[in-house]
PDB file of C-alpha atoms and ligand atoms in Angstrom:
ATOM      1  CA  MET A   7      91.615  95.321 107.425  1.00 97.00           C
ATOM      2  CA  LYS A   8      94.956  97.227 106.748  1.00 98.00           C
ATOM      3  CA  LEU A   9      95.902  99.311 109.856  1.00 98.00           C
ATOM      4  CA  ILE A  10      98.651 101.363 110.933  1.00 98.00           C
ATOM      5  CA  ILE A  11     100.037 101.155 114.958  1.00 98.00           C
ATOM      6  CA  LEU A  12     101.337 103.968 116.570  1.00 97.00           C
ATOM      7  CA  GLY A  13     102.663 104.634 119.838  1.00 95.00           C
ATOM      8  CA  ALA A  14     105.552 105.461 122.538  1.00 94.00           C
ATOM      9  CA  PRO A  15     107.869 102.813 123.589  1.00 88.00           C
ATOM     10  CA  GLY A  16     106.501 101.277 126.747  1.00 88.00           C
ATOM     11  CA  SER A  17     102.750 102.228 125.727  1.00 92.00           C
ATOM     12  CA  GLY A  18     102.257  98.859 125.632  1.00 91.00           C
ATOM     13  CA  LYS A  19     101.894  99.308 121.484  1.00 94.00           C
ATOM     14  CA  GLY A  20     103.314  95.419 121.094  1.00 89.00           C
ATOM     15  CA  THR A  21     100.622  93.721 123.309  1.00 90.00           C
ATOM     16  CA  MET A  22      98.349  95.492 121.564  1.00 96.00           C
ATOM     17  CA  ALA A  23      99.656  94.857 118.016  1.00 96.00           C
ATOM     18  CA  THR A  24      99.575  91.033 119.174  1.00 95.00           C
ATOM     19  CA  VAL A  25      95.926  91.357 120.647  1.00 96.00           C
ATOM     20  CA  LEU A  26      94.867  93.072 117.229  1.00 97.00           C
ATOM     21  CA  ARG A  27      96.813  90.346 114.879  1.00 97.00           C
ATOM     22  CA  ASP A  28      94.944  87.406 116.980  1.00 96.00           C
ATOM     23  CA  SER A  29      91.366  89.018 117.133  1.00 97.00           C
ATOM     24  CA  TYR A  30      91.013  90.100 113.548  1.00 97.00           C
ATOM     25  CA  GLY A  31      92.936  87.413 111.523  1.00 96.00           C
ATOM     26  CA  ILE A  32      95.832  89.779 109.609  1.00 97.00           C
ATOM     27  CA  THR A  33      98.883  89.567 109.458  1.00 97.00           C
ATOM     28  CA  HIS A  34     101.933  91.707 111.810  1.00 97.00           C
ATOM     29  CA  ILE A  35     104.340  93.329 109.599  1.00 97.00           C
ATOM     30  CA  SER A  36     106.491  95.532 112.129  1.00 96.00           C
ATOM     31  CA  THR A  37     109.681  97.175 110.043  1.00 96.00           C
ATOM     32  CA  GLY A  38     112.422  97.089 112.642  1.00 93.00           C
ATOM     33  CA  ASP A  39     111.731  92.778 112.690  1.00 94.00           C
ATOM     34  CA  ILE A  40     111.870  92.336 109.077  1.00 96.00           C
ATOM     35  CA  PHE A  41     115.243  94.667 109.197  1.00 95.00           C
ATOM     36  CA  ARG A  42     116.878  92.253 112.188  1.00 93.00           C
ATOM     37  CA  ALA A  43     116.183  89.378 110.597  1.00 94.00           C
ATOM     38  CA  ASN A  44     118.092  90.573 107.795  1.00 95.00           C
ATOM     39  CA  ILE A  45     120.989  91.254 110.073  1.00 95.00           C
ATOM     40  CA  LYS A  46     120.600  88.414 111.207  1.00 94.00           C
ATOM     41  CA  GLU A  47     120.654  86.680 108.323  1.00 96.00           C
ATOM     42  CA  GLN A  48     123.635  89.145 106.792  1.00 96.00           C
ATOM     43  CA  THR A  49     121.198  89.377 103.738  1.00 96.00           C
ATOM     44  CA  PRO A  50     122.368  92.532 101.428  1.00 96.00           C
ATOM     45  CA  LEU A  51     119.638  94.459 102.956  1.00 96.00           C
ATOM     46  CA  GLY A  52     120.672  93.165 106.096  1.00 96.00           C
ATOM     47  CA  LYS A  53     123.742  94.864 105.865  1.00 96.00           C
ATOM     48  CA  GLU A  54     122.854  98.468 104.566  1.00 96.00           C
ATOM     49  CA  ALA A  55     120.277  98.641 107.133  1.00 96.00           C
ATOM     50  CA  LYS A  56     123.053  97.938 109.571  1.00 95.00           C
ATOM     51  CA  LYS A  57     124.954 101.094 108.361  1.00 95.00           C
ATOM     52  CA  TYR A  58     122.013 103.081 109.514  1.00 94.00           C
ATOM     53  CA  ILE A  59     120.165 100.915 112.649  1.00 92.00           C
ATOM     54  CA  ASP A  60     124.079 100.812 114.094  1.00 91.00           C
ATOM     55  CA  ALA A  61     123.864 104.378 114.058  1.00 91.00           C
ATOM     56  CA  GLY A  62     121.061 105.023 115.502  1.00 87.00           C
ATOM     57  CA  ALA A  63     119.924 106.591 112.078  1.00 90.00           C
ATOM     58  CA  LEU A  64     116.705 105.849 110.445  1.00 91.00           C
ATOM     59  CA  VAL A  65     116.886 103.980 107.379  1.00 95.00           C
ATOM     60  CA  PRO A  66     116.451 105.979 103.967  1.00 96.00           C
ATOM     61  CA  ASP A  67     112.649 105.683 102.532  1.00 95.00           C
ATOM     62  CA  GLU A  68     114.085 104.017  99.998  1.00 94.00           C
ATOM     63  CA  ILE A  69     115.079 100.696 100.731  1.00 96.00           C
ATOM     64  CA  THR A  70     111.959 100.656 103.487  1.00 97.00           C
ATOM     65  CA  ILE A  71     109.514 101.676 101.068  1.00 95.00           C
ATOM     66  CA  SER A  72     111.184  98.797  98.421  1.00 93.00           C
ATOM     67  CA  MET A  73     110.937  96.812 101.174  1.00 95.00           C
ATOM     68  CA  VAL A  74     107.541  96.931 102.618  1.00 96.00           C
ATOM     69  CA  GLU A  75     106.112  96.970  99.328  1.00 95.00           C
ATOM     70  CA  ASP A  76     107.615  93.515  98.404  1.00 94.00           C
ATOM     71  CA  ARG A  77     106.575  92.423 101.913  1.00 96.00           C
ATOM     72  CA  LEU A  78     103.093  93.825 101.002  1.00 96.00           C
ATOM     73  CA  SER A  79     102.129  91.787  97.797  1.00 94.00           C
ATOM     74  CA  GLN A  80     102.894  88.553  99.485  1.00 96.00           C
ATOM     75  CA  ASP A  81     100.130  86.001  99.788  1.00 97.00           C
ATOM     76  CA  ASP A  82      99.598  86.403 103.707  1.00 97.00           C
ATOM     77  CA  CYS A  83      98.900  89.989 103.448  1.00 96.00           C
ATOM     78  CA  LYS A  84      95.568  88.869 100.975  1.00 94.00           C
ATOM     79  CA  ASN A  85      93.646  89.241 104.324  1.00 91.00           C
ATOM     80  CA  GLY A  86      94.778  92.890 105.368  1.00 96.00           C
ATOM     81  CA  TYR A  87      97.785  93.577 108.014  1.00 98.00           C
ATOM     82  CA  LEU A  88      98.768  95.638 111.095  1.00 98.00           C
ATOM     83  CA  LEU A  89     101.845  97.735 109.808  1.00 98.00           C
ATOM     84  CA  ASP A  90     104.175  98.913 112.642  1.00 97.00           C
ATOM     85  CA  GLY A  91     106.807 101.091 112.483  1.00 96.00           C
ATOM     86  CA  PHE A  92     105.777 101.961 109.204  1.00 97.00           C
ATOM     87  CA  PRO A  93     105.633 104.774 108.552  1.00 97.00           C
ATOM     88  CA  ARG A  94     107.219 106.852 110.321  1.00 95.00           C
ATOM     89  CA  THR A  95     107.907 109.631 107.723  1.00 93.00           C
ATOM     90  CA  ILE A  96     105.743 111.844 105.854  1.00 95.00           C
ATOM     91  CA  ALA A  97     107.323 110.738 103.015  1.00 95.00           C
ATOM     92  CA  GLN A  98     107.082 106.545 103.924  1.00 96.00           C
ATOM     93  CA  ALA A  99     103.266 107.895 104.429  1.00 97.00           C
ATOM     94  CA  GLU A 100     102.765 109.439 101.068  1.00 97.00           C
ATOM     95  CA  LYS A 101     104.488 106.881  99.421  1.00 96.00           C
ATOM     96  CA  LEU A 102     101.647 104.441 100.914  1.00 97.00           C
ATOM     97  CA  ASP A 103      99.471 106.183  99.724  1.00 97.00           C
ATOM     98  CA  GLU A 104     100.483 105.752  96.701  1.00 97.00           C
ATOM     99  CA  MET A 105     101.183 101.904  96.827  1.00 95.00           C
ATOM    100  CA  LEU A 106      97.639 101.839  98.280  1.00 96.00           C
ATOM    101  CA  SER A 107      96.145 103.667  95.598  1.00 96.00           C
ATOM    102  CA  LYS A 108      97.483 101.520  92.712  1.00 94.00           C
ATOM    103  CA  THR A 109      95.267  98.818  93.973  1.00 91.00           C
ATOM    104  CA  ASN A 110      92.508 100.864  94.814  1.00 94.00           C
ATOM    105  CA  SER A 111      92.987 100.205  98.125  1.00 95.00           C
ATOM    106  CA  LYS A 112      93.509 102.779 101.130  1.00 96.00           C
ATOM    107  CA  ILE A 113      94.529 102.024 105.009  1.00 98.00           C
ATOM    108  CA  ASP A 114      91.055 101.486 106.636  1.00 98.00           C
ATOM    109  CA  ALA A 115      92.166 103.052 110.133  1.00 98.00           C
ATOM    110  CA  VAL A 116      95.293 104.482 112.554  1.00 98.00           C
ATOM    111  CA  ILE A 117      95.282 102.905 115.796  1.00 98.00           C
ATOM    112  CA  LYS A 118      96.794 105.354 118.591  1.00 97.00           C
ATOM    113  CA  VAL A 119      98.480 103.653 121.855  1.00 97.00           C
ATOM    114  CA  ASP A 120      98.277 106.442 124.116  1.00 96.00           C
ATOM    115  CA  VAL A 121      99.121 106.561 127.926  1.00 95.00           C
ATOM    116  CA  PRO A 122     100.400 109.894 129.410  1.00 94.00           C
ATOM    117  CA  ALA A 123     104.647 110.174 129.536  1.00 92.00           C
ATOM    118  CA  GLU A 124     104.386 109.976 133.624  1.00 91.00           C
ATOM    119  CA  VAL A 125     102.882 106.745 133.319  1.00 92.00           C
ATOM    120  CA  ILE A 126     105.121 105.626 131.154  1.00 92.00           C
ATOM    121  CA  LEU A 127     107.765 106.780 132.893  1.00 92.00           C
ATOM    122  CA  GLY A 128     106.352 105.100 136.149  1.00 87.00           C
ATOM    123  CA  ARG A 129     106.099 102.097 133.942  1.00 86.00           C
ATOM    124  CA  VAL A 130     109.855 101.931 132.838  1.00 87.00           C
ATOM    125  CA  VAL A 131     111.628 103.234 135.349  1.00 89.00           C
ATOM    126  CA  ASN A 132     110.563  99.858 137.165  1.00 92.00           C
ATOM    127  CA  ARG A 133     111.498  97.592 135.286  1.00 91.00           C
ATOM    128  CA  ARG A 134     114.622  95.468 135.901  1.00 94.00           C
ATOM    129  CA  VAL A 135     115.957  93.074 133.679  1.00 94.00           C
ATOM    130  CA  CYS A 136     118.382  89.700 134.019  1.00 95.00           C
ATOM    131  CA  THR A 137     121.767  90.319 132.614  1.00 95.00           C
ATOM    132  CA  SER A 138     121.662  86.623 132.166  1.00 96.00           C
ATOM    133  CA  CYS A 139     118.744  85.130 131.196  1.00 95.00           C
ATOM    134  CA  GLY A 140     116.851  88.318 130.234  1.00 89.00           C
ATOM    135  CA  GLU A 141     113.629  87.592 132.394  1.00 94.00           C
ATOM    136  CA  SER A 142     111.902  90.638 133.503  1.00 91.00           C
ATOM    137  CA  TYR A 143     110.675  92.535 136.918  1.00 94.00           C
ATOM    138  CA  ASN A 144     109.506  95.232 137.710  1.00 92.00           C
ATOM    139  CA  VAL A 145     110.577  96.510 141.566  1.00 94.00           C
ATOM    140  CA  VAL A 146     106.310  97.537 142.336  1.00 90.00           C
ATOM    141  CA  SER A 147     104.595  95.085 140.823  1.00 88.00           C
ATOM    142  CA  ARG A 148     106.910  91.901 140.011  1.00 93.00           C
ATOM    143  CA  PRO A 149     110.011  92.649 142.468  1.00 96.00           C
ATOM    144  CA  THR A 150     112.272  89.770 142.793  1.00 97.00           C
ATOM    145  CA  LYS A 151     112.332  87.589 145.413  1.00 98.00           C
ATOM    146  CA  VAL A 152     116.021  88.407 146.203  1.00 97.00           C
ATOM    147  CA  GLU A 153     116.918  92.171 145.527  1.00 96.00           C
ATOM    148  CA  GLY A 154     118.803  92.263 142.626  1.00 96.00           C
ATOM    149  CA  VAL A 155     118.906  88.698 141.696  1.00 97.00           C
ATOM    150  CA  CYS A 156     116.926  86.861 139.051  1.00 97.00           C
ATOM    151  CA  ASP A 157     114.807  83.931 140.620  1.00 98.00           C
ATOM    152  CA  VAL A 158     114.940  82.355 137.588  1.00 97.00           C
ATOM    153  CA  CYS A 159     118.394  81.609 137.480  1.00 98.00           C
ATOM    154  CA  GLY A 160     120.685  83.320 140.215  1.00 97.00           C
ATOM    155  CA  LYS A 161     122.449  86.117 138.392  1.00 97.00           C
ATOM    156  CA  GLU A 162     122.423  89.728 138.603  1.00 97.00           C
ATOM    157  CA  VAL A 163     118.931  92.163 137.810  1.00 97.00           C
ATOM    158  CA  ILE A 164     119.491  95.269 136.911  1.00 96.00           C
ATOM    159  CA  GLN A 165     118.001  98.197 135.165  1.00 94.00           C
ATOM    160  CA  ARG A 166     118.802  99.094 131.378  1.00 88.00           C
ATOM    161  CA  ASP A 167     120.948 102.403 130.499  1.00 86.00           C
ATOM    162  CA  ASP A 168     117.821 103.040 128.157  1.00 82.00           C
ATOM    163  CA  ASP A 169     115.515 102.761 130.752  1.00 87.00           C
ATOM    164  CA  LYS A 170     116.644 105.317 133.061  1.00 88.00           C
ATOM    165  CA  PRO A 171     114.582 108.570 133.634  1.00 89.00           C
ATOM    166  CA  GLU A 172     116.300 110.605 131.944  1.00 89.00           C
ATOM    167  CA  THR A 173     116.782 108.738 128.939  1.00 89.00           C
ATOM    168  CA  VAL A 174     113.643 107.581 129.014  1.00 89.00           C
ATOM    169  CA  LYS A 175     112.387 111.541 128.803  1.00 91.00           C
ATOM    170  CA  GLN A 176     114.573 112.019 125.660  1.00 90.00           C
ATOM    171  CA  ARG A 177     113.190 109.365 123.723  1.00 88.00           C
ATOM    172  CA  LEU A 178     109.409 110.055 124.808  1.00 92.00           C
ATOM    173  CA  ILE A 179     110.078 113.470 123.394  1.00 92.00           C
ATOM    174  CA  THR A 180     111.992 111.930 120.235  1.00 89.00           C
ATOM    175  CA  TYR A 181     109.093 109.854 119.476  1.00 92.00           C
ATOM    176  CA  GLU A 182     106.586 112.954 120.274  1.00 92.00           C
ATOM    177  CA  GLU A 183     108.350 114.938 117.632  1.00 92.00           C
ATOM    178  CA  ASN A 184     108.597 111.988 115.133  1.00 90.00           C
ATOM    179  CA  THR A 185     105.127 110.930 115.575  1.00 93.00           C
ATOM    180  CA  LYS A 186     102.986 113.669 115.502  1.00 93.00           C
ATOM    181  CA  PRO A 187     103.441 115.533 111.530  1.00 96.00           C
ATOM    182  CA  LEU A 188     102.101 111.742 110.751  1.00 97.00           C
ATOM    183  CA  ILE A 189      99.140 111.493 113.367  1.00 97.00           C
ATOM    184  CA  ASP A 190      98.215 115.064 111.965  1.00 97.00           C
ATOM    185  CA  PHE A 191      98.590 113.376 108.113  1.00 98.00           C
ATOM    186  CA  TYR A 192      96.490 111.163 109.423  1.00 98.00           C
ATOM    187  CA  GLU A 193      93.842 112.891 111.717  1.00 98.00           C
ATOM    188  CA  LYS A 194      93.125 115.114 108.397  1.00 98.00           C
ATOM    189  CA  LYS A 195      92.076 111.758 106.878  1.00 97.00           C
ATOM    190  CA  GLY A 196      90.000 110.481 109.959  1.00 97.00           C
ATOM    191  CA  ILE A 197      91.019 107.669 110.393  1.00 98.00           C
ATOM    192  CA  VAL A 198      92.413 107.702 113.601  1.00 98.00           C
ATOM    193  CA  ILE A 199      91.242 105.955 116.524  1.00 98.00           C
ATOM    194  CA  SER A 200      93.125 106.306 120.291  1.00 97.00           C
ATOM    195  CA  ALA A 201      92.987 103.407 122.390  1.00 97.00           C
ATOM    196  CA  ASP A 202      93.784 104.497 125.902  1.00 96.00           C
ATOM    197  CA  ASN A 203      96.501 102.309 127.655  1.00 96.00           C
ATOM    198  CA  SER A 204      97.092 103.911 130.608  1.00 94.00           C
ATOM    199  CA  LYS A 205      95.050 101.496 132.455  1.00 90.00           C
ATOM    200  CA  ASP A 206      94.455  98.047 131.490  1.00 86.00           C
ATOM    201  CA  PRO A 207      95.426  96.811 127.845  1.00 85.00           C
ATOM    202  CA  LYS A 208      92.103  94.977 127.926  1.00 92.00           C
ATOM    203  CA  THR A 209      90.183  98.552 127.681  1.00 94.00           C
ATOM    204  CA  ALA A 210      92.856  99.831 125.425  1.00 95.00           C
ATOM    205  CA  PHE A 211      92.141  96.873 123.283  1.00 96.00           C
ATOM    206  CA  GLU A 212      87.592  97.197 123.985  1.00 96.00           C
ATOM    207  CA  GLN A 213      88.701 100.950 122.984  1.00 97.00           C
ATOM    208  CA  ALA A 214      89.878 100.118 119.603  1.00 97.00           C
ATOM    209  CA  SER A 215      87.811  97.322 118.230  1.00 97.00           C
ATOM    210  CA  GLN A 216      84.808  98.845 119.032  1.00 98.00           C
ATOM    211  CA  ALA A 217      85.298 102.008 117.220  1.00 98.00           C
ATOM    212  CA  LEU A 218      86.384  99.544 114.317  1.00 98.00           C
ATOM    213  CA  GLU A 219      83.262  97.900 114.457  1.00 97.00           C
ATOM    214  CA  LYS A 220      81.815 100.961 113.715  1.00 97.00           C
ATOM    215  CA  LYS A 221      83.512 100.750 110.300  1.00 96.00           C
ATOM    216  CA  GLY A 222      82.170  97.462 109.724  1.00 96.00           C
ATOM    217  CA  PHE A 223      85.178  94.818 110.867  1.00 96.00           C
ATOM    218  CA  ARG A 224      84.306  92.089 113.244  1.00 96.00           C
ATOM    219  CA  LYS A 225      86.639  90.307 115.142  1.00 95.00           C
ATOM    220  CA  VAL A 226      87.333  86.638 113.886  1.00 94.00           C
ATOM    221  CA  ASN A 227      88.749  85.086 116.997  1.00 91.00           C
TER     222      ASN A 227
HETATM  223  P1  ADP B 311     112.676 100.648 118.098  1.00 89.27           P
HETATM  224  O1  ADP B 311     114.146 100.792 118.890  1.00 89.27           O
HETATM  225  O2  ADP B 311     112.228 102.320 118.398  1.00 89.27           O
HETATM  226  O3  ADP B 311     111.285 100.086 118.416  1.00 89.27           O
HETATM  227  P2  ADP B 311     111.849  99.458 115.474  1.00 89.27           P
HETATM  228  O4  ADP B 311     112.470  98.297 116.474  1.00 89.27           O
HETATM  229  O5  ADP B 311     110.787  99.781 115.120  1.00 89.27           O
HETATM  230  O6  ADP B 311     112.309 100.698 116.705  1.00 89.27           O
HETATM  231  O7  ADP B 311     113.070  99.310 114.284  1.00 89.27           O
HETATM  232  C1  ADP B 311     114.840  99.615 114.932  1.00 89.27           C
HETATM  233  C2  ADP B 311     114.932 100.170 113.790  1.00 89.27           C
HETATM  234  O8  ADP B 311     115.111  99.947 112.200  1.00 89.27           O
HETATM  235  C3  ADP B 311     114.643 101.797 113.988  1.00 89.27           C
HETATM  236  O9  ADP B 311     115.379 102.475 114.769  1.00 89.27           O
HETATM  237  C4  ADP B 311     115.257 101.944 112.318  1.00 89.27           C
HETATM  238  O10 ADP B 311     117.223 102.896 112.377  1.00 89.27           O
HETATM  239  C5  ADP B 311     114.618 101.234 111.705  1.00 89.27           C
HETATM  240  N1  ADP B 311     113.442 101.110 111.122  1.00 89.27           N
HETATM  241  C6  ADP B 311     112.322 100.680 111.708  1.00 89.27           C
HETATM  242  N2  ADP B 311     111.664 100.912 110.703  1.00 89.27           N
HETATM  243  C7  ADP B 311     112.057 102.120 109.798  1.00 89.27           C
HETATM  244  C8  ADP B 311     111.420 102.703 109.210  1.00 89.27           C
HETATM  245  N3  ADP B 311     110.101 102.742 108.989  1.00 89.27           N
HETATM  246  N4  ADP B 311     112.017 103.531 108.182  1.00 89.27           N
HETATM  247  C9  ADP B 311     113.551 103.752 108.415  1.00 89.27           C
HETATM  248  N5  ADP B 311     113.887 103.119 109.650  1.00 89.27           N
HETATM  249  C10 ADP B 311     113.401 102.115 110.188  1.00 89.27           C
HETATM  250 ZN1   ZN B 312     117.987  85.198 134.858  1.00 89.27          ZN
END
């Protein structure tokens, strides 16, 4: 089974991706993770990608597409995969179709993790992180025992700049703008599955797995 996952920052896409991977025994492929690993290892790909990523830009399609093509040809993709972070542009989506058609295959479904913007704002705005150990808190659902002090290491707990309401709103707008064309592209193929993640992750996963079941895909775990 070949899946794509789409979800706004703060939508819980990461958790959903992990559950899908484990339940269906498919490989999770995150282009962001691959780029970060290559940057860490200082590979030629990493050095090239870093220029764009540091500037807050997308890595050019040529580089991204050939990296994904290479990744999908590896053995652990034979049982299927979940693409996360790719495609991000229509050009990438078209290229992916072309790539898959060479082996007479196609994307089976696009899982769209839905959470209204105001719910995301509420979640992200309440998030706090430790400046030292990285432990994550929530002023409503998981506060520190002492305000502003990490339970784990005793260092300062703060709100990340990019978690501030104005920044989050802007990130959500950018996400919507960039993703809308992709959703339309896959809606036309009739393969978009919406998973409402505004309540709890279990409900969202159930919704997705029921839709996948109708397409004949069964959980292995
Ligand atoms: P985010 O910070 O939005 O969660 P990711 O972790 O998926 O992003 O990716 C980090 C960075 O890697 C992106 O900002 C972008 O520069 C690059 N990147 C990831 N996937 C792609 C892609 N499909 N096309 C172009 N660039 C990408
Ligand atoms: Zn800490």
